mmCIF file of C-alpha atoms in Angstrom:
data_model
loop_
_atom_site.group_PDB
_atom_site.id
_atom_site.type_symbol
_atom_site.label_atom_id
_atom_site.label_comp_id
_atom_site.label_asym_id
_atom_site.label_seq_id
_atom_site.Cartn_x
_atom_site.Cartn_y
_atom_site.Cartn_z
ATOM 1 C CA MET A 1 -38.168 -6.846 -45.531
ATOM 2 C CA LYS A 2 -40.788 -5.373 -43.252
ATOM 3 C CA CYS A 3 -40.097 -4.055 -39.840
ATOM 4 C CA ASN A 4 -42.275 -6.718 -38.119
ATOM 5 C CA GLN A 5 -40.285 -9.433 -39.853
ATOM 6 C CA ILE A 6 -37.141 -8.056 -38.567
ATOM 7 C CA ILE A 7 -38.535 -7.811 -35.101
ATOM 8 C CA LYS A 8 -39.458 -11.591 -35.338
ATOM 9 C CA VAL A 9 -35.738 -12.303 -36.078
ATOM 10 C CA LEU A 10 -34.634 -10.183 -33.087
ATOM 11 C CA ASN A 11 -37.190 -11.933 -30.810
ATOM 12 C CA SER A 12 -35.740 -15.361 -31.881
ATOM 13 C CA ILE A 13 -32.652 -14.521 -29.885
ATOM 14 C CA ALA A 14 -33.989 -12.194 -27.183
ATOM 15 C CA PRO A 15 -37.770 -12.389 -26.680
ATOM 16 C CA GLN A 16 -39.319 -9.228 -25.365
ATOM 17 C CA SER A 17 -40.911 -11.306 -22.601
ATOM 18 C CA LEU A 18 -37.579 -11.690 -20.933
ATOM 19 C CA ALA A 19 -37.334 -7.978 -20.130
ATOM 20 C CA CYS A 20 -37.729 -6.695 -16.606
ATOM 21 C CA GLU A 21 -41.150 -5.185 -15.713
ATOM 22 C CA TRP A 22 -39.633 -1.711 -15.334
ATOM 23 C CA ASP A 23 -37.952 -1.837 -18.738
ATOM 24 C CA ASN A 24 -39.140 -0.454 -22.052
ATOM 25 C CA VAL A 25 -38.199 -2.721 -25.033
ATOM 26 C CA GLY A 26 -39.486 -3.425 -28.492
ATOM 27 C CA LEU A 27 -40.456 -1.097 -31.313
ATOM 28 C CA LEU A 28 -40.516 2.397 -29.656
ATOM 29 C CA ILE A 29 -40.937 4.503 -32.754
ATOM 30 C CA GLY A 30 -42.142 3.582 -36.182
ATOM 31 C CA ASP A 31 -44.461 1.498 -38.354
ATOM 32 C CA TYR A 32 -44.557 -2.323 -38.181
ATOM 33 C CA GLU A 33 -45.287 -2.480 -41.891
ATOM 34 C CA GLN A 34 -42.401 -0.217 -43.050
ATOM 35 C CA GLU A 35 -40.003 -1.691 -45.502
ATOM 36 C CA VAL A 36 -36.498 -1.787 -44.124
ATOM 37 C CA LYS A 37 -33.451 -1.839 -46.351
ATOM 38 C CA LYS A 38 -30.814 -0.329 -44.144
ATOM 39 C CA ILE A 39 -30.249 -0.783 -40.351
ATOM 40 C CA ILE A 40 -28.001 1.074 -37.954
ATOM 41 C CA VAL A 41 -26.906 -0.767 -34.836
ATOM 42 C CA ALA A 42 -25.731 1.208 -31.723
ATOM 43 C CA LEU A 43 -25.557 0.835 -27.997
ATOM 44 C CA GLU A 44 -27.870 3.840 -27.592
ATOM 45 C CA LEU A 45 -29.735 6.373 -29.524
ATOM 46 C CA THR A 46 -27.786 9.617 -29.374
ATOM 47 C CA ASP A 47 -27.970 12.773 -31.556
ATOM 48 C CA GLU A 48 -24.939 11.486 -33.347
ATOM 49 C CA VAL A 49 -26.654 8.071 -34.082
ATOM 50 C CA ALA A 50 -29.903 9.788 -35.290
ATOM 51 C CA GLU A 51 -27.975 12.134 -37.581
ATOM 52 C CA TYR A 52 -25.880 9.264 -38.941
ATOM 53 C CA ALA A 53 -29.043 7.277 -39.670
ATOM 54 C CA VAL A 54 -30.407 10.152 -41.664
ATOM 55 C CA LEU A 55 -27.151 10.635 -43.489
ATOM 56 C CA GLU A 56 -27.104 6.915 -44.428
ATOM 57 C CA GLN A 57 -30.830 6.999 -45.321
ATOM 58 C CA ALA A 58 -31.380 4.185 -42.897
ATOM 59 C CA ASP A 59 -34.914 2.820 -42.293
ATOM 60 C CA MET A 60 -34.320 1.351 -38.772
ATOM 61 C CA ILE A 61 -32.139 1.824 -35.788
ATOM 62 C CA VAL A 62 -31.574 -1.060 -33.231
ATOM 63 C CA THR A 63 -29.941 -0.211 -29.887
ATOM 64 C CA HIS A 64 -29.425 -1.960 -26.587
ATOM 65 C CA HIS A 65 -30.331 0.924 -24.248
ATOM 66 C CA PRO A 66 -34.012 2.312 -24.748
ATOM 67 C CA MET A 67 -34.072 6.069 -25.376
ATOM 68 C CA LEU A 68 -37.543 6.209 -23.828
ATOM 69 C CA PHE A 69 -38.090 5.036 -20.230
ATOM 70 C CA SER A 70 -40.669 7.244 -18.604
ATOM 71 C CA ALA A 71 -43.732 9.051 -20.042
ATOM 72 C CA VAL A 72 -43.061 11.601 -22.726
ATOM 73 C CA LYS A 73 -45.181 14.718 -21.964
ATOM 74 C CA LYS A 74 -43.999 16.828 -24.900
ATOM 75 C CA ILE A 75 -42.000 16.256 -28.086
ATOM 76 C CA THR A 76 -40.211 19.446 -28.961
ATOM 77 C CA SER A 77 -36.803 20.319 -30.531
ATOM 78 C CA ASP A 78 -35.551 21.894 -27.257
ATOM 79 C CA THR A 79 -34.990 18.582 -25.498
ATOM 80 C CA PRO A 80 -32.593 15.774 -26.536
ATOM 81 C CA ASN A 81 -35.210 13.088 -26.674
ATOM 82 C CA GLY A 82 -37.646 15.448 -28.438
ATOM 83 C CA ARG A 83 -35.017 16.235 -31.175
ATOM 84 C CA ARG A 84 -34.335 12.587 -31.790
ATOM 85 C CA ILE A 85 -38.008 11.521 -31.901
ATOM 86 C CA LEU A 86 -38.685 14.379 -34.396
ATOM 87 C CA THR A 87 -35.651 13.388 -36.522
ATOM 88 C CA LEU A 88 -36.726 9.770 -36.699
ATOM 89 C CA ILE A 89 -40.406 10.466 -37.445
ATOM 90 C CA LYS A 90 -39.568 13.039 -40.106
ATOM 91 C CA ASN A 91 -37.268 10.603 -41.864
ATOM 92 C CA ASN A 92 -39.420 7.458 -41.477
ATOM 93 C CA ILE A 93 -36.877 5.692 -39.359
ATOM 94 C CA CYS A 94 -38.148 2.878 -37.002
ATOM 95 C CA TYR A 95 -36.464 2.486 -33.637
ATOM 96 C CA TYR A 96 -36.175 -0.781 -31.816
ATOM 97 C CA ALA A 97 -34.592 -1.383 -28.302
ATOM 98 C CA MET A 98 -33.555 -4.691 -26.779
ATOM 99 C CA HIS A 99 -32.315 -4.089 -23.262
ATOM 100 C CA THR A 100 -32.825 -6.423 -20.352
ATOM 101 C CA ASN A 101 -34.300 -9.045 -22.590
ATOM 102 C CA PHE A 102 -30.922 -9.189 -24.400
ATOM 103 C CA ASP A 103 -29.169 -9.200 -21.008
ATOM 104 C CA ALA A 104 -31.187 -12.199 -19.940
ATOM 105 C CA ALA A 105 -31.097 -14.146 -23.201
ATOM 106 C CA PRO A 106 -29.261 -17.462 -23.261
ATOM 107 C CA ASN A 107 -26.685 -16.126 -25.800
ATOM 108 C CA GLY A 108 -27.125 -12.513 -24.885
ATOM 109 C CA MET A 109 -24.847 -9.813 -23.308
ATOM 110 C CA ALA A 110 -23.404 -11.838 -20.315
ATOM 111 C CA SER A 111 -22.759 -14.933 -22.469
ATOM 112 C CA LEU A 112 -20.894 -12.717 -25.024
ATOM 113 C CA ALA A 113 -18.796 -11.167 -22.326
ATOM 114 C CA ALA A 114 -17.974 -14.501 -20.713
ATOM 115 C CA ALA A 115 -16.949 -15.932 -24.028
ATOM 116 C CA LYS A 116 -14.878 -12.920 -24.727
ATOM 117 C CA LEU A 117 -12.966 -13.544 -21.418
ATOM 118 C CA GLY A 118 -12.448 -17.191 -22.511
ATOM 119 C CA LEU A 119 -14.276 -18.621 -19.403
ATOM 120 C CA ASN A 120 -14.868 -22.272 -19.089
ATOM 121 C CA ASN A 121 -17.850 -24.135 -17.426
ATOM 122 C CA ILE A 122 -19.980 -21.062 -17.880
ATOM 123 C CA GLU A 123 -23.203 -20.880 -15.848
ATOM 124 C CA ILE A 124 -26.054 -18.368 -15.259
ATOM 125 C CA LEU A 125 -25.145 -16.215 -12.232
ATOM 126 C CA ASP A 126 -28.625 -15.156 -11.037
ATOM 127 C CA ASP A 127 -32.378 -14.593 -11.883
ATOM 128 C CA GLN A 128 -32.549 -17.715 -14.007
ATOM 129 C CA VAL A 129 -35.693 -18.065 -16.114
ATOM 130 C CA SER A 130 -37.029 -20.716 -18.461
ATOM 131 C CA TYR A 131 -39.191 -20.077 -21.531
ATOM 132 C CA ILE A 132 -40.269 -21.762 -24.755
ATOM 133 C CA ASP A 133 -38.868 -20.198 -27.898
ATOM 134 C CA GLU A 134 -40.670 -19.728 -31.165
ATOM 135 C CA THR A 135 -39.657 -23.173 -32.345
ATOM 136 C CA GLY A 136 -40.987 -24.850 -29.346
ATOM 137 C CA ASN A 137 -37.704 -25.519 -27.593
ATOM 138 C CA GLU A 138 -37.145 -24.930 -23.916
ATOM 139 C CA CYS A 139 -34.495 -22.301 -23.259
ATOM 140 C CA VAL A 140 -32.879 -21.043 -20.093
ATOM 141 C CA GLY A 141 -31.653 -17.481 -19.546
ATOM 142 C CA GLY A 142 -30.730 -15.217 -16.719
ATOM 143 C CA ILE A 143 -28.566 -12.284 -15.575
ATOM 144 C CA GLY A 144 -24.838 -12.558 -15.502
ATOM 145 C CA ARG A 145 -22.455 -15.400 -16.069
ATOM 146 C CA ILE A 146 -19.875 -17.171 -13.942
ATOM 147 C CA GLY A 147 -17.073 -19.429 -15.018
ATOM 148 C CA GLN A 148 -13.371 -20.412 -14.676
ATOM 149 C CA MET A 149 -10.251 -18.993 -16.274
ATOM 150 C CA GLU A 150 -8.293 -21.586 -18.165
ATOM 151 C CA HIS A 151 -5.051 -20.386 -16.513
ATOM 152 C CA THR A 152 -4.957 -18.851 -12.975
ATOM 153 C CA MET A 153 -3.249 -15.367 -12.707
ATOM 154 C CA THR A 154 -3.054 -12.643 -10.069
ATOM 155 C CA LEU A 155 -5.676 -10.073 -9.882
ATOM 156 C CA GLU A 156 -3.092 -7.448 -10.905
ATOM 157 C CA ARG A 157 -2.438 -9.343 -14.122
ATOM 158 C CA PHE A 158 -6.043 -10.245 -14.566
ATOM 159 C CA CYS A 159 -6.855 -6.505 -14.597
ATOM 160 C CA GLU A 160 -4.462 -5.925 -17.518
ATOM 161 C CA PHE A 161 -6.199 -8.816 -19.403
ATOM 162 C CA VAL A 162 -9.568 -7.242 -18.771
ATOM 163 C CA LYS A 163 -8.385 -3.893 -20.153
ATOM 164 C CA GLN A 164 -7.201 -5.623 -23.284
ATOM 165 C CA THR A 165 -10.369 -7.636 -23.610
ATOM 166 C CA PHE A 166 -12.833 -4.729 -23.433
ATOM 167 C CA GLY A 167 -10.604 -1.876 -24.640
ATOM 168 C CA ASN A 168 -10.399 0.060 -21.282
ATOM 169 C CA LYS A 169 -7.853 2.759 -20.726
ATOM 170 C CA ILE A 170 -8.389 2.570 -16.964
ATOM 171 C CA LEU A 171 -10.274 0.329 -14.437
ATOM 172 C CA THR A 172 -11.615 0.940 -11.003
ATOM 173 C CA VAL A 173 -10.648 -2.020 -8.799
ATOM 174 C CA TYR A 174 -12.078 -2.584 -5.430
ATOM 175 C CA ALA A 175 -9.326 -4.668 -3.799
ATOM 176 C CA SER A 176 -6.595 -4.157 -1.099
ATOM 177 C CA LYS A 177 -2.906 -4.295 -2.083
ATOM 178 C CA GLU A 178 -2.794 -7.808 -0.687
ATOM 179 C CA GLN A 179 -5.836 -8.842 -2.751
ATOM 180 C CA MET A 180 -4.170 -7.572 -5.911
ATOM 181 C CA LYS A 181 -1.726 -10.480 -5.523
ATOM 182 C CA ARG A 182 -4.586 -12.953 -5.047
ATOM 183 C CA PRO A 183 -4.889 -15.786 -7.672
ATOM 184 C CA ILE A 184 -7.950 -15.348 -9.809
ATOM 185 C CA HIS A 185 -9.659 -18.518 -11.131
ATOM 186 C CA THR A 186 -13.466 -18.152 -10.818
ATOM 187 C CA VAL A 187 -14.922 -14.956 -12.414
ATOM 188 C CA SER A 188 -18.482 -13.622 -12.534
ATOM 189 C CA ILE A 189 -19.396 -10.907 -14.960
ATOM 190 C CA VAL A 190 -22.612 -8.686 -15.270
ATOM 191 C CA PRO A 191 -22.179 -6.348 -18.169
ATOM 192 C CA GLY A 192 -23.656 -2.861 -17.473
ATOM 193 C CA SER A 193 -24.739 -2.239 -13.898
ATOM 194 C CA GLY A 194 -24.183 -5.201 -11.696
ATOM 195 C CA LYS A 195 -23.776 -4.141 -8.006
ATOM 196 C CA ASP A 196 -26.979 -5.991 -7.175
ATOM 197 C CA TYR A 197 -25.189 -9.246 -8.014
ATOM 198 C CA ILE A 198 -22.411 -9.102 -5.399
ATOM 199 C CA THR A 199 -24.190 -11.581 -3.134
ATOM 200 C CA ALA A 200 -24.866 -14.049 -5.933
ATOM 201 C CA SER A 201 -21.169 -13.768 -6.964
ATOM 202 C CA ILE A 202 -19.970 -14.528 -3.332
ATOM 203 C CA GLN A 203 -22.466 -17.367 -2.916
ATOM 204 C CA LYS A 204 -21.222 -18.993 -6.205
ATOM 205 C CA GLY A 205 -17.580 -18.718 -5.231
ATOM 206 C CA ALA A 206 -16.335 -16.022 -7.530
ATOM 207 C CA ASP A 207 -12.952 -14.611 -6.866
ATOM 208 C CA VAL A 208 -13.770 -11.409 -8.807
ATOM 209 C CA LEU A 209 -16.855 -9.683 -10.220
ATOM 210 C CA ILE A 210 -16.542 -7.641 -13.398
ATOM 211 C CA THR A 211 -19.298 -5.063 -13.960
ATOM 212 C CA GLY A 212 -19.927 -1.376 -14.292
ATOM 213 C CA ASP A 213 -21.561 1.427 -12.210
ATOM 214 C CA MET A 214 -20.123 0.044 -8.917
ATOM 215 C CA GLY A 215 -20.774 2.589 -6.148
ATOM 216 C CA HIS A 216 -18.223 3.324 -3.448
ATOM 217 C CA HIS A 217 -20.009 1.711 -0.565
ATOM 218 C CA SER A 218 -21.020 -1.454 -2.591
ATOM 219 C CA GLY A 219 -17.520 -1.917 -3.790
ATOM 220 C CA TRP A 220 -16.096 -1.514 -0.338
ATOM 221 C CA ASP A 221 -18.504 -3.832 1.246
ATOM 222 C CA ALA A 222 -17.805 -6.517 -1.520
ATOM 223 C CA MET A 223 -14.060 -6.199 -0.931
ATOM 224 C CA GLU A 224 -14.515 -6.791 2.789
ATOM 225 C CA GLU A 225 -16.616 -9.786 2.128
ATOM 226 C CA GLY A 226 -13.734 -11.248 0.173
ATOM 227 C CA LEU A 227 -14.935 -10.492 -3.376
ATOM 228 C CA CYS A 228 -12.806 -8.256 -5.466
ATOM 229 C CA VAL A 229 -14.634 -6.035 -7.938
ATOM 230 C CA ILE A 230 -13.453 -4.602 -11.266
ATOM 231 C CA ASP A 231 -15.536 -1.720 -12.458
ATOM 232 C CA ALA A 232 -14.781 -1.785 -16.221
ATOM 233 C CA GLY A 233 -17.489 0.734 -17.010
ATOM 234 C CA HIS A 234 -21.076 0.364 -18.110
ATOM 235 C CA TYR A 235 -20.337 1.337 -21.774
ATOM 236 C CA ARG A 236 -17.105 -0.764 -22.135
ATOM 237 C CA THR A 237 -18.776 -3.996 -20.748
ATOM 238 C CA GLU A 238 -21.752 -3.633 -23.104
ATOM 239 C CA GLN A 239 -20.207 -2.254 -26.363
ATOM 240 C CA ILE A 240 -19.816 -5.812 -27.489
ATOM 241 C CA PHE A 241 -23.546 -5.614 -28.427
ATOM 242 C CA ILE A 242 -22.772 -3.397 -31.479
ATOM 243 C CA SER A 243 -20.526 -5.805 -33.392
ATOM 244 C CA TYR A 244 -22.472 -8.911 -32.362
ATOM 245 C CA MET A 245 -25.888 -7.584 -33.343
ATOM 246 C CA ALA A 246 -24.611 -6.125 -36.606
ATOM 247 C CA GLU A 247 -23.057 -9.471 -37.565
ATOM 248 C CA PHE A 248 -26.104 -11.429 -36.487
ATOM 249 C CA LEU A 249 -28.532 -9.250 -38.486
ATOM 250 C CA SER A 250 -26.235 -9.287 -41.546
ATOM 251 C CA GLU A 251 -26.267 -13.055 -41.500
ATOM 252 C CA GLN A 252 -30.082 -13.275 -40.964
ATOM 253 C CA LEU A 253 -31.100 -10.543 -43.408
ATOM 254 C CA LYS A 254 -29.221 -11.143 -46.594
ATOM 255 C CA GLU A 255 -31.012 -8.382 -48.503
ATOM 256 C CA THR A 256 -30.717 -5.732 -45.756
ATOM 257 C CA LYS A 257 -27.638 -3.593 -45.223
ATOM 258 C CA VAL A 258 -26.564 -3.449 -41.613
ATOM 259 C CA ILE A 259 -24.139 -0.783 -40.365
ATOM 260 C CA ALA A 260 -22.448 -0.940 -36.969
ATOM 261 C CA MET A 261 -21.830 2.428 -35.241
ATOM 262 C CA PRO A 262 -18.158 2.961 -34.214
ATOM 263 C CA ILE A 263 -17.339 2.448 -30.594
ATOM 264 C CA CYS A 264 -17.084 5.747 -28.824
ATOM 265 C CA ASP A 265 -16.822 6.217 -25.049
ATOM 266 C CA PRO A 266 -19.415 8.755 -23.762
ATOM 267 C CA PHE A 267 -16.735 10.469 -21.631
ATOM 268 C CA GLN A 268 -13.057 11.497 -21.748
ATOM 269 C CA ILE A 269 -10.247 10.426 -19.396
ATOM 270 C CA ILE A 270 -7.993 13.324 -18.516
#
């Protein structure tokens, strides 16, 4: 199957038009007409991912985070991005990124995370957008999701549940000792970086917000506004992309081999 045909499949669940203006999604390296027989799926394009794609003789890499955001003024082997670009071009490997378009997709990142938590009555948290898909159906997407837990539990116990759900060794929790005993029923989740959605979470009645990249002051302010925040990490809240996308592509592309990169935290906890 050609690269442009695979892109059409990817756009069927996360149209590039859903991406934020500042984002850089779509085919970032490669030939639309290239034949693709093997795909590597990863959260981001690291040296390890590029080297693994070469080892596996893959024809395409699909990631969530784009490797290229700003203008590239030189492509040389003495920079991380330069090395990766050279590696992919030398080995005829196409590179496709689906970032905020997948975040905002109806069944994208936030929906996956909400389902993994077992939330009921799931709704879009913020930035709702409507669009017509390739089949002519009207779809509604947006950033984040909010829903209710089937069984209420204390924040302290809920934190343990979150650790088990996303595979965290530790969590950073913005809550007082008294708030740790608070019953948790309504949960908002913004995988990745979600400190900009504190207000939306409060307005929609969330007891707790689960996200990553929560700064000290933002977390403190949220806590004092009555919203507890669980910082489960950018990587951990988004690594669900890997298995989901690998499974989706395997089902859609019967004659193409799809390999999911192993989950590997980008830091060590000591």
